[in-house]
C-alpha cells in the first residue's frame, strides 16, 4: 500500500455549523467570513448546516426548522454564494448518517470519551447524555470524509475533533490496506479563531451562553451591538503599542482581536493607532467598525428570511449536488468493507 497523501485527492473544502441557536460574531469571524473567502477556483467548497449534530441535545422541532433556515441565511448573508459553493442541510443527504455508522465501527470508545466538547456538554451527569452526543465526532468525520475533503476551516474549539477525523481516516486506510480517505488539514487561521465572551475573557463567545450580553448575535441591530460593546468587560489601563503588552489582559486582547478581524488588519496595526488610549476611546471606535461590518449581514439575513421558500430551494439544489459527490464515495467505502451490494 502506498502512503496516503492528499495530493492523490482533488482539493475540496468542507465545513459545517450547527443550527442549535442564533449565530454569533464568533461564528462569523471564526467560520463564516472565512468560508466566503475560501471560495474560488482553488478548491471546491462544500458547506453544511449540520442539523443531525444539533439534535444530539434536545431541540424543539419547530424552532429547529426555523434555525436551520436562519443558519442557511447567515451563510449566504456572509458571502457564501450557492453558485460557487454547495450549501445544504445535512439530514437531506443520507450518506452522512450511513458513513457515520461505518465510522462507529472504526473509532474507539476511548477516543470519544476523551473529547473535551463531550465532557463540557455532557457535564456531571454524562450517563444521561444522548448516545449521539458521545458519537458526535464520528458523524463529523463522516461529514468531512464522505466528500474526501482535504481541508476544513473551523475555529480553534474544533481542533480536537479534526484530529479525531484524521485518526479515523488513518485507521480505516490502515485496517483495510487502502488509500481511500485523505488525512484532512485543519484550517485554523487568522486572529479570530477563538473569539471570547464579552463578559468573561476566559470563556469563548457562544450561542449557548445564558447571558445575551456575552455575545453579539448576527441578528442584533446597530444599537444593541454598540451597547454590548460599551458594556463589555475591560480593565482601566491604557492600551500598549503591541500585542505582547496584552498577555495578561484577556478581555482587552479579545476586543483588539475582534477589531483587527473586522477591519482586516493585524492586531499590532490596530494598537499602533490606539497606543496610550483607554477603552473610553477604543470602545466607540470598535462599535463603529462592528456596526459597519455587521449591518449589511444582518440586513441580508432578514431579506433571506423573508422568503423561506427560496432558502429551501437553494438547500434542495445543494443537497442534490452534495449527494452526487457523496454517494459514490459511500458506495466505494462499503465495497472496501465487504458489504454485499445487491441493488444498483
Ligand atoms: P458551532 O456554532 O459550534 O456549530 O460552530 C460553528 C463554527 O464556528 C466552528 O467552526 C467553530 O469553531 C466556530 N466558532 C464557534 N464559536 C466560535 C468563537 N467564539 N470563536 C471563533 N470561532 C467560533
Ligand atoms: N462540530 C462542529 C461545531 O460544533 C460542527 C461540524 C459538524 C463541523 N460537522 C462538521 C465542522 C464538519 C467542520 C466540518 O462547530
PDB file of C-alpha atoms in Angstrom, residues 41 45 67 105 118 123 151 155 161 171 195 226 243 252 263 271 332:
ATOM      1  CA  UNK A  41     -11.203  28.216  -8.280  1.00  0.00           C
ATOM      2  CA  UNK A  45     -16.267  24.380  -1.341  1.00  0.00           C
ATOM      3  CA  UNK A  67     -32.946  27.915  12.939  1.00  0.00           C
ATOM      4  CA  UNK A 105     -17.074   0.630  13.868  1.00  0.00           C
ATOM      5  CA  UNK A 118     -18.346  15.865  25.064  1.00  0.00           C
ATOM      6  CA  UNK A 123     -21.467  17.774  32.255  1.00  0.00           C
ATOM      7  CA  UNK A 151      -9.165  20.867   4.208  1.00  0.00           C
ATOM      8  CA  UNK A 155     -12.469  27.836  14.876  1.00  0.00           C
ATOM      9  CA  UNK A 161     -12.499  16.858  16.541  1.00  0.00           C
ATOM     10  CA  UNK A 171      -7.099   3.765  10.885  1.00  0.00           C
ATOM     11  CA  UNK A 195     -13.493  34.968  19.944  1.00  0.00           C
ATOM     12  CA  UNK A 226     -22.931  49.331  20.260  1.00  0.00           C
ATOM     13  CA  UNK A 243       0.041  42.719  21.433  1.00  0.00           C
ATOM     14  CA  UNK A 252      -8.500  43.729  26.188  1.00  0.00           C
ATOM     15  CA  UNK A 263     -11.217  45.655   9.850  1.00  0.00           C
ATOM     16  CA  UNK A 271      -2.719  49.029  18.604  1.00  0.00           C
ATOM     17  CA  UNK A 332     -16.901   2.525  -2.512  1.00  0.00           C
TER      18      UNK A 332
END
